[in-house]
PDB file of C-alpha atoms in Angstrom:
ATOM      1  CA  MET A  19      21.531  41.775   1.709  1.00 44.00           C
ATOM      2  CA  THR A  20      20.633  38.334   0.361  1.00 44.00           C
ATOM      3  CA  GLN A  21      18.331  36.319   2.627  1.00 42.00           C
ATOM      4  CA  PRO A  22      19.379  32.704   3.318  1.00 40.00           C
ATOM      5  CA  GLN A  23      17.170  30.091   1.678  1.00 42.00           C
ATOM      6  CA  MET A  24      15.772  27.167   3.635  1.00 35.00           C
ATOM      7  CA  THR A  25      15.877  23.718   2.043  1.00 37.00           C
ATOM      8  CA  GLN A  26      13.812  20.675   2.937  1.00 39.00           C
ATOM      9  CA  PRO A  27      15.128  17.161   3.512  1.00 37.00           C
ATOM     10  CA  GLN A  28      15.376  14.977   0.420  1.00 45.00           C
ATOM     11  CA  GLY A  29      12.635  12.584   1.473  1.00 51.00           C
ATOM     12  CA  ALA A  30      10.239  15.129   2.945  1.00 56.00           C
ATOM     13  CA  PRO A  31       7.125  16.324   1.133  1.00 64.00           C
ATOM     14  CA  GLY A  32       7.917  19.403  -0.918  1.00 57.00           C
ATOM     15  CA  GLY A  33      11.620  18.568  -1.320  1.00 61.00           C
ATOM     16  CA  PRO A  34      13.405  18.041  -4.653  1.00 70.00           C
ATOM     17  CA  GLY A  35      12.466  15.159  -6.926  1.00 88.00           C
ATOM     18  CA  TRP A  36       8.701  15.576  -6.609  1.00 92.00           C
ATOM     19  CA  MET A  37       6.271  15.361  -9.519  1.00 89.00           C
ATOM     20  CA  SER A  38       4.749  18.720 -10.411  1.00 86.00           C
ATOM     21  CA  VAL A  39       1.033  19.187  -9.782  1.00 79.00           C
ATOM     22  CA  PRO A  40      -1.005  18.604 -12.977  1.00 79.00           C
ATOM     23  CA  GLN A  41      -3.297  21.464 -13.937  1.00 75.00           C
ATOM     24  CA  GLY A  42      -6.877  21.442 -15.172  1.00 64.00           C
ATOM     25  CA  ALA A  43      -8.453  18.443 -13.448  1.00 71.00           C
ATOM     26  CA  PRO A  44     -12.168  19.229 -12.886  1.00 75.00           C
ATOM     27  CA  ASN A  45     -14.289  16.860 -10.770  1.00 80.00           C
ATOM     28  CA  CYS A  46     -11.156  15.302  -9.302  1.00 88.00           C
ATOM     29  CA  PRO A  47     -10.671  15.065  -5.521  1.00 89.00           C
ATOM     30  CA  PRO A  48      -7.932  17.496  -4.429  1.00 90.00           C
ATOM     31  CA  GLY A  49      -4.580  15.742  -4.444  1.00 92.00           C
ATOM     32  CA  LEU A  50      -5.558  12.948  -6.846  1.00 95.00           C
ATOM     33  CA  GLU A  51      -4.705  15.020  -9.933  1.00 93.00           C
ATOM     34  CA  TYR A  52      -1.313  13.269  -9.999  1.00 93.00           C
ATOM     35  CA  LEU A  53      -3.021   9.955 -10.725  1.00 96.00           C
ATOM     36  CA  MET A  54      -4.715  11.169 -13.912  1.00 93.00           C
ATOM     37  CA  GLN A  55      -1.474  11.121 -15.922  1.00 90.00           C
ATOM     38  CA  ILE A  56       0.034   7.786 -14.829  1.00 95.00           C
ATOM     39  CA  ASP A  57      -0.590   4.092 -15.444  1.00 97.00           C
ATOM     40  CA  GLN A  58       1.877   2.756 -12.899  1.00 96.00           C
ATOM     41  CA  MET A  59       3.256   3.537  -9.467  1.00 97.00           C
ATOM     42  CA  LEU A  60       6.330   2.433  -7.543  1.00 96.00           C
ATOM     43  CA  VAL A  61       5.970   2.003  -3.779  1.00 97.00           C
ATOM     44  CA  HIS A  62       9.228   1.949  -1.802  1.00 94.00           C
ATOM     45  CA  GLN A  63       9.112   1.217   1.910  1.00 92.00           C
ATOM     46  CA  GLN A  64      11.778   3.001   3.906  1.00 89.00           C
ATOM     47  CA  VAL A  65      14.318   0.922   5.833  1.00 76.00           C
ATOM     48  CA  GLU A  66      14.021   1.391   9.600  1.00 71.00           C
ATOM     49  CA  LEU A  67      17.430   0.653  11.204  1.00 64.00           C
ATOM     50  CA  LEU A  68      16.004   0.182  14.717  1.00 59.00           C
ATOM     51  CA  GLU A  69      13.629  -2.457  13.419  1.00 56.00           C
ATOM     52  CA  ALA A  70      16.292  -4.168  11.309  1.00 53.00           C
ATOM     53  CA  PHE A  71      18.738  -4.571  14.210  1.00 53.00           C
ATOM     54  CA  THR A  72      16.392  -5.183  17.142  1.00 57.00           C
ATOM     55  CA  GLY A  73      13.160  -6.546  15.688  1.00 60.00           C
ATOM     56  CA  PHE A  74      11.284  -3.742  17.502  1.00 64.00           C
ATOM     57  CA  GLU A  75       8.356  -2.896  15.245  1.00 72.00           C
ATOM     58  CA  THR A  76       8.324   0.724  14.050  1.00 83.00           C
ATOM     59  CA  SER A  77       5.695   2.497  11.963  1.00 90.00           C
ATOM     60  CA  ASN A  78       5.878   1.860   8.243  1.00 92.00           C
ATOM     61  CA  LYS A  79       6.712   4.693   5.853  1.00 95.00           C
ATOM     62  CA  TYR A  80       6.600   4.626   2.074  1.00 96.00           C
ATOM     63  CA  GLU A  81       7.561   6.779  -0.893  1.00 96.00           C
ATOM     64  CA  ILE A  82       5.205   6.539  -3.873  1.00 97.00           C
ATOM     65  CA  LYS A  83       6.789   7.410  -7.215  1.00 96.00           C
ATOM     66  CA  ASN A  84       5.874   7.502 -10.881  1.00 95.00           C
ATOM     67  CA  SER A  85       7.680   5.480 -13.555  1.00 93.00           C
ATOM     68  CA  MET A  86      10.340   8.203 -13.891  1.00 93.00           C
ATOM     69  CA  GLY A  87      11.202   8.038 -10.203  1.00 93.00           C
ATOM     70  CA  GLN A  88       9.518  11.337  -9.307  1.00 95.00           C
ATOM     71  CA  LYS A  89       7.817  11.259  -5.923  1.00 96.00           C
ATOM     72  CA  ILE A  90       4.026  11.543  -5.972  1.00 96.00           C
ATOM     73  CA  TYR A  91       3.119  10.890  -2.350  1.00 97.00           C
ATOM     74  CA  PHE A  92       4.605  10.053   1.024  1.00 97.00           C
ATOM     75  CA  ALA A  93       2.691   7.551   3.178  1.00 98.00           C
ATOM     76  CA  ALA A  94       3.103   7.151   6.934  1.00 96.00           C
ATOM     77  CA  GLU A  95       1.463   4.626   9.247  1.00 96.00           C
ATOM     78  CA  ASP A  96      -0.203   6.162  12.313  1.00 94.00           C
ATOM     79  CA  THR A  97      -0.273   3.581  15.125  1.00 92.00           C
ATOM     80  CA  ASP A  98       0.995   3.393  18.682  1.00 87.00           C
ATOM     81  CA  CYS A  99       3.939   1.334  19.892  1.00 89.00           C
ATOM     82  CA  CYS A 100       1.857  -1.242  21.774  1.00 89.00           C
ATOM     83  CA  THR A 101      -0.418  -1.935  18.807  1.00 89.00           C
ATOM     84  CA  ARG A 102       2.537  -2.466  16.453  1.00 85.00           C
ATOM     85  CA  ASN A 103       4.448  -4.817  18.724  1.00 85.00           C
ATOM     86  CA  ILE A 104       1.520  -6.791  20.162  1.00 87.00           C
ATOM     87  CA  CYS A 105      -0.651  -7.217  17.072  1.00 86.00           C
ATOM     88  CA  GLY A 106       2.255  -7.409  14.601  1.00 86.00           C
ATOM     89  CA  PRO A 107       1.328  -7.640  10.882  1.00 88.00           C
ATOM     90  CA  GLY A 108      -2.369  -8.066  11.731  1.00 90.00           C
ATOM     91  CA  ARG A 109      -2.559  -4.718  13.486  1.00 92.00           C
ATOM     92  CA  PRO A 110      -5.188  -2.118  12.717  1.00 94.00           C
ATOM     93  CA  PHE A 111      -3.798   1.103  11.292  1.00 96.00           C
ATOM     94  CA  ASP A 112      -4.478   4.516   9.850  1.00 97.00           C
ATOM     95  CA  MET A 113      -2.296   5.376   6.857  1.00 97.00           C
ATOM     96  CA  GLN A 114      -1.857   9.051   6.037  1.00 98.00           C
ATOM     97  CA  ILE A 115      -0.866   9.754   2.424  1.00 98.00           C
ATOM     98  CA  LEU A 116       0.600  13.217   1.880  1.00 97.00           C
ATOM     99  CA  ASP A 117       1.206  15.239  -1.279  1.00 94.00           C
ATOM    100  CA  ASN A 118       4.256  17.374  -2.052  1.00 90.00           C
ATOM    101  CA  SER A 119       3.014  20.176   0.200  1.00 91.00           C
ATOM    102  CA  GLY A 120       2.672  17.847   3.179  1.00 94.00           C
ATOM    103  CA  LYS A 121      -1.136  17.908   3.035  1.00 95.00           C
ATOM    104  CA  GLU A 122      -3.004  14.663   3.692  1.00 97.00           C
ATOM    105  CA  VAL A 123      -4.883  13.816   0.490  1.00 97.00           C
ATOM    106  CA  ILE A 124      -5.729  10.137   1.065  1.00 98.00           C
ATOM    107  CA  HIS A 125      -6.569   8.388   4.330  1.00 98.00           C
ATOM    108  CA  VAL A 126      -6.586   4.591   4.641  1.00 98.00           C
ATOM    109  CA  TYR A 127      -8.183   2.864   7.628  1.00 98.00           C
ATOM    110  CA  ARG A 128      -7.717  -0.816   8.435  1.00 97.00           C
ATOM    111  CA  PRO A 129      -9.727  -2.128  11.416  1.00 95.00           C
ATOM    112  CA  LEU A 130      -8.697  -5.159  13.465  1.00 92.00           C
ATOM    113  CA  ARG A 131     -10.057  -8.204  11.629  1.00 90.00           C
ATOM    114  CA  CYS A 132      -9.098 -11.788  10.741  1.00 85.00           C
ATOM    115  CA  SER A 133      -7.430 -12.965   7.520  1.00 76.00           C
ATOM    116  CA  THR A 134      -7.644 -16.762   7.763  1.00 76.00           C
ATOM    117  CA  CYS A 135     -10.227 -18.720   5.795  1.00 69.00           C
ATOM    118  CA  TRP A 136     -11.515 -20.187   9.089  1.00 78.00           C
ATOM    119  CA  PHE A 137     -13.279 -16.895   9.919  1.00 74.00           C
ATOM    120  CA  PRO A 138     -15.125 -15.922   6.704  1.00 78.00           C
ATOM    121  CA  CYS A 139     -17.414 -13.427   8.470  1.00 82.00           C
ATOM    122  CA  CYS A 140     -14.575 -11.201   9.669  1.00 84.00           C
ATOM    123  CA  LEU A 141     -12.086 -11.000   6.794  1.00 94.00           C
ATOM    124  CA  GLN A 142      -9.864  -8.033   6.022  1.00 95.00           C
ATOM    125  CA  LYS A 143     -11.310  -4.726   4.832  1.00 96.00           C
ATOM    126  CA  VAL A 144      -9.825  -1.271   4.384  1.00 98.00           C
ATOM    127  CA  GLU A 145     -11.657   2.006   3.880  1.00 98.00           C
ATOM    128  CA  VAL A 146     -10.170   4.647   1.601  1.00 98.00           C
ATOM    129  CA  CYS A 147     -11.045   8.344   1.865  1.00 98.00           C
ATOM    130  CA  SER A 148     -10.066  11.330  -0.291  1.00 97.00           C
ATOM    131  CA  PRO A 149     -10.131  13.968   0.988  1.00 95.00           C
ATOM    132  CA  PRO A 150     -10.059  12.554   4.540  1.00 96.00           C
ATOM    133  CA  GLY A 151     -13.625  12.021   5.688  1.00 96.00           C
ATOM    134  CA  THR A 152     -15.021  11.354   2.194  1.00 97.00           C
ATOM    135  CA  VAL A 153     -15.120   7.649   1.308  1.00 98.00           C
ATOM    136  CA  ILE A 154     -14.050   6.825  -2.262  1.00 98.00           C
ATOM    137  CA  GLY A 155     -13.736   3.055  -2.031  1.00 98.00           C
ATOM    138  CA  TYR A 156     -12.923  -0.143  -0.179  1.00 98.00           C
ATOM    139  CA  VAL A 157     -10.666  -3.161  -0.460  1.00 98.00           C
ATOM    140  CA  LYS A 158     -12.302  -6.352   0.804  1.00 97.00           C
ATOM    141  CA  GLN A 159     -10.714  -9.742   1.279  1.00 95.00           C
ATOM    142  CA  SER A 160     -12.733 -12.497  -0.408  1.00 95.00           C
ATOM    143  CA  TRP A 161     -13.091 -15.934   1.152  1.00 92.00           C
ATOM    144  CA  SER A 162     -10.600 -18.369  -0.356  1.00 90.00           C
ATOM    145  CA  ILE A 163      -8.547 -21.348   0.769  1.00 87.00           C
ATOM    146  CA  CYS A 164      -5.876 -21.732  -1.898  1.00 86.00           C
ATOM    147  CA  VAL A 165      -4.979 -18.213  -3.023  1.00 92.00           C
ATOM    148  CA  PRO A 166      -5.384 -14.644  -1.687  1.00 94.00           C
ATOM    149  CA  LYS A 167      -8.359 -12.872  -3.246  1.00 96.00           C
ATOM    150  CA  PHE A 168      -9.667  -9.340  -2.857  1.00 97.00           C
ATOM    151  CA  THR A 169     -12.347  -7.143  -4.374  1.00 98.00           C
ATOM    152  CA  VAL A 170     -11.839  -3.453  -5.126  1.00 98.00           C
ATOM    153  CA  CYS A 171     -15.052  -1.510  -4.575  1.00 98.00           C
ATOM    154  CA  ASN A 172     -16.220   2.047  -5.157  1.00 98.00           C
ATOM    155  CA  ALA A 173     -17.768   4.299  -2.499  1.00 97.00           C
ATOM    156  CA  GLN A 174     -21.128   2.508  -2.884  1.00 97.00           C
ATOM    157  CA  GLU A 175     -19.339  -0.814  -2.221  1.00 97.00           C
ATOM    158  CA  GLU A 176     -19.990  -1.953  -5.790  1.00 98.00           C
ATOM    159  CA  GLU A 177     -17.328  -4.296  -7.146  1.00 98.00           C
ATOM    160  CA  VAL A 178     -15.051  -2.654  -9.734  1.00 98.00           C
ATOM    161  CA  LEU A 179     -11.988  -4.914  -9.883  1.00 98.00           C
ATOM    162  CA  LYS A 180     -10.668  -8.161  -8.431  1.00 98.00           C
ATOM    163  CA  ILE A 181      -7.177  -8.942  -7.124  1.00 98.00           C
ATOM    164  CA  GLU A 182      -5.829 -12.491  -7.066  1.00 97.00           C
ATOM    165  CA  GLY A 183      -2.456 -13.571  -5.701  1.00 95.00           C
ATOM    166  CA  PRO A 184      -0.384 -16.764  -5.853  1.00 93.00           C
ATOM    167  CA  CYS A 185      -0.726 -19.737  -3.508  1.00 87.00           C
ATOM    168  CA  PHE A 186       2.782 -19.162  -2.144  1.00 83.00           C
ATOM    169  CA  THR A 187       3.645 -15.530  -1.449  1.00 78.00           C
ATOM    170  CA  CYS A 188       7.226 -16.115  -0.282  1.00 74.00           C
ATOM    171  CA  SER A 189       9.728 -14.127  -2.332  1.00 66.00           C
ATOM    172  CA  ILE A 190      12.598 -16.388  -3.430  1.00 70.00           C
ATOM    173  CA  CYS A 191      14.907 -14.499  -5.798  1.00 66.00           C
ATOM    174  CA  GLY A 192      11.996 -13.182  -7.824  1.00 78.00           C
ATOM    175  CA  ASP A 193       8.909 -10.989  -7.857  1.00 87.00           C
ATOM    176  CA  VAL A 194       5.563 -12.038  -6.365  1.00 92.00           C
ATOM    177  CA  GLU A 195       2.646 -10.962  -8.547  1.00 95.00           C
ATOM    178  CA  PHE A 196      -0.954 -10.238  -7.617  1.00 97.00           C
ATOM    179  CA  GLN A 197      -3.105  -9.958 -10.744  1.00 98.00           C
ATOM    180  CA  VAL A 198      -5.585  -7.095 -11.047  1.00 98.00           C
ATOM    181  CA  LEU A 199      -8.616  -8.442 -12.911  1.00 98.00           C
ATOM    182  CA  SER A 200     -11.809  -7.018 -14.357  1.00 98.00           C
ATOM    183  CA  ALA A 201     -14.942  -7.259 -12.215  1.00 97.00           C
ATOM    184  CA  ASP A 202     -15.961 -10.538 -13.871  1.00 96.00           C
ATOM    185  CA  GLY A 203     -12.466 -11.955 -13.337  1.00 94.00           C
ATOM    186  CA  GLY A 204     -12.025 -12.722 -17.030  1.00 94.00           C
ATOM    187  CA  THR A 205      -9.430 -10.121 -18.056  1.00 97.00           C
ATOM    188  CA  GLN A 206      -6.184  -9.013 -16.452  1.00 98.00           C
ATOM    189  CA  VAL A 207      -6.017  -5.212 -16.473  1.00 98.00           C
ATOM    190  CA  GLY A 208      -2.995  -4.673 -14.238  1.00 98.00           C
ATOM    191  CA  LYS A 209      -0.934  -6.131 -11.424  1.00 98.00           C
ATOM    192  CA  ILE A 210       0.587  -5.453  -8.029  1.00 98.00           C
ATOM    193  CA  SER A 211       4.117  -6.878  -7.856  1.00 96.00           C
ATOM    194  CA  LYS A 212       6.201  -7.314  -4.738  1.00 93.00           C
ATOM    195  CA  GLN A 213       9.675  -6.795  -6.175  1.00 87.00           C
ATOM    196  CA  TRP A 214      12.750  -8.778  -5.159  1.00 78.00           C
ATOM    197  CA  THR A 215      15.131  -6.341  -3.436  1.00 64.00           C
ATOM    198  CA  GLY A 216      18.212  -8.507  -2.905  1.00 59.00           C
ATOM    199  CA  LEU A 217      19.183 -11.228  -0.458  1.00 56.00           C
ATOM    200  CA  VAL A 218      20.501  -9.010   2.357  1.00 49.00           C
ATOM    201  CA  LYS A 219      17.532  -6.644   2.377  1.00 53.00           C
ATOM    202  CA  GLU A 220      15.035  -9.500   2.127  1.00 50.00           C
ATOM    203  CA  LEU A 221      16.619 -11.410   5.007  1.00 52.00           C
ATOM    204  CA  PHE A 222      17.237  -8.628   7.485  1.00 47.00           C
ATOM    205  CA  THR A 223      14.484  -6.079   6.864  1.00 50.00           C
ATOM    206  CA  ASP A 224      10.812  -5.980   5.941  1.00 55.00           C
ATOM    207  CA  ALA A 225      11.270  -2.875   3.773  1.00 65.00           C
ATOM    208  CA  ASP A 226       9.512  -3.945   0.590  1.00 81.00           C
ATOM    209  CA  ASN A 227       9.234  -2.484  -2.903  1.00 92.00           C
ATOM    210  CA  PHE A 228       6.084  -2.790  -5.001  1.00 96.00           C
ATOM    211  CA  GLY A 229       5.096  -1.953  -8.547  1.00 96.00           C
ATOM    212  CA  ILE A 230       1.461  -1.218  -9.468  1.00 98.00           C
ATOM    213  CA  THR A 231       0.145  -1.100 -13.032  1.00 98.00           C
ATOM    214  CA  PHE A 232      -3.378  -0.207 -14.184  1.00 98.00           C
ATOM    215  CA  PRO A 233      -5.146   1.306 -17.220  1.00 97.00           C
ATOM    216  CA  MET A 234      -4.375   4.979 -17.832  1.00 96.00           C
ATOM    217  CA  ASP A 235      -8.104   5.804 -18.070  1.00 95.00           C
ATOM    218  CA  LEU A 236      -9.030   4.075 -14.811  1.00 97.00           C
ATOM    219  CA  ASP A 237     -10.993   6.305 -12.408  1.00 97.00           C
ATOM    220  CA  VAL A 238      -8.512   8.165 -10.168  1.00 96.00           C
ATOM    221  CA  ASN A 239     -10.507   7.093  -7.113  1.00 97.00           C
ATOM    222  CA  ILE A 240      -9.986   3.434  -8.002  1.00 98.00           C
ATOM    223  CA  LYS A 241      -6.279   4.085  -8.640  1.00 98.00           C
ATOM    224  CA  ALA A 242      -6.083   5.420  -5.080  1.00 98.00           C
ATOM    225  CA  VAL A 243      -7.904   2.318  -3.809  1.00 98.00           C
ATOM    226  CA  LEU A 244      -5.409   0.071  -5.643  1.00 98.00           C
ATOM    227  CA  LEU A 245      -2.582   1.944  -3.921  1.00 98.00           C
ATOM    228  CA  SER A 246      -4.305   1.263  -0.600  1.00 98.00           C
ATOM    229  CA  ALA A 247      -4.670  -2.422  -1.533  1.00 98.00           C
ATOM    230  CA  THR A 248      -0.876  -2.537  -1.874  1.00 97.00           C
ATOM    231  CA  PHE A 249      -0.455  -1.482   1.746  1.00 97.00           C
ATOM    232  CA  LEU A 250      -2.906  -4.167   2.883  1.00 97.00           C
ATOM    233  CA  ILE A 251      -1.057  -6.818   0.840  1.00 96.00           C
ATOM    234  CA  ASP A 252       2.259  -5.695   2.308  1.00 93.00           C
ATOM    235  CA  PHE A 253       0.984  -6.028   5.882  1.00 93.00           C
ATOM    236  CA  MET A 254      -0.754  -9.351   5.285  1.00 92.00           C
ATOM    237  CA  PHE A 255       1.952 -11.209   3.382  1.00 90.00           C
ATOM    238  CA  PHE A 256       5.328  -9.459   3.596  1.00 87.00           C
ATOM    239  CA  GLU A 257       5.481  -7.786   7.004  1.00 83.00           C
ATOM    240  CA  LYS A 258       7.768  -9.641   9.396  1.00 67.00           C
ATOM    241  CA  LYS A 259       7.094 -10.147  13.097  1.00 64.00           C
ATOM    242  CA  GLY A 260      10.258 -10.005  15.192  1.00 56.00           C
ATOM    243  CA  ASN A 261      12.380 -10.416  12.025  1.00 52.00           C
ATOM    244  CA  LYS A 262      10.595 -13.703  11.277  1.00 55.00           C
ATOM    245  CA  GLU A 263       8.819 -14.393   8.004  1.00 56.00           C
ATOM    246  CA  ASN A 264       5.054 -14.805   8.040  1.00 59.00           C
ATOM    247  CA  ASP A 265       4.787 -17.159   5.057  1.00 57.00           C
ATOM    248  CA  SER A 266       2.171 -19.908   4.826  1.00 59.00           C
ATOM    249  CA  PRO A 267       0.502 -21.583   1.840  1.00 60.00           C
ATOM    250  CA  GLY A 268      -2.858 -20.237   0.736  1.00 59.00           C
ATOM    251  CA  MET A 269      -5.038 -18.513   3.339  1.00 65.00           C
ATOM    252  CA  LEU A 270      -4.886 -21.134   6.102  1.00 60.00           C
TER     253      LEU A 270
END
């Protein structure tokens, strides 16, 4: 007698459409093998209907895909209801990033800090771990008045890359690009782009799409930190509060 087969939901880890696990990746943190073979990622935030219709803030969830549309990871914000709806886009969070087996392979922690240039001693910072409990890098907001600036650091907090955004981060019928620069700021080596998703989706939801590009031979740990920087950028500049935009020029 043939036994019935169980299938998983389309969006769940382990379901169809997932990138196969690359083999033969020595000295690579478990779960980051996927990042060795790619030079770009697509980050698609899932639309939350409750949030779209009521403005009630729900936890953010994202699908991370390669350039062929195959899912690499699934990311889910871990916060409580009060934190989300009281602190809004500035809320602290833990982000759990899962592989195709549902195992957490990257953990992102954002503490409660300021983002305005008026408080330079307490600017944004996220800690990135892989596997959870082992720090592989940080994203730190740099003091700036006119444009958003960040530094991407390794586990020893040494600067590896810079990120620099535009003065106006509002998305008006076009992409918003954050340049990924070399440590000295002289060469662009990639970018993080908030992609225009259409008038209706932009107006009524805060479900954003991002594209990330970087050198193929970049350290997989730093690729994971760049992915984490995308979540921080999303919360800081594109997350709505009560269905209202949070746009302001520069970092005032």
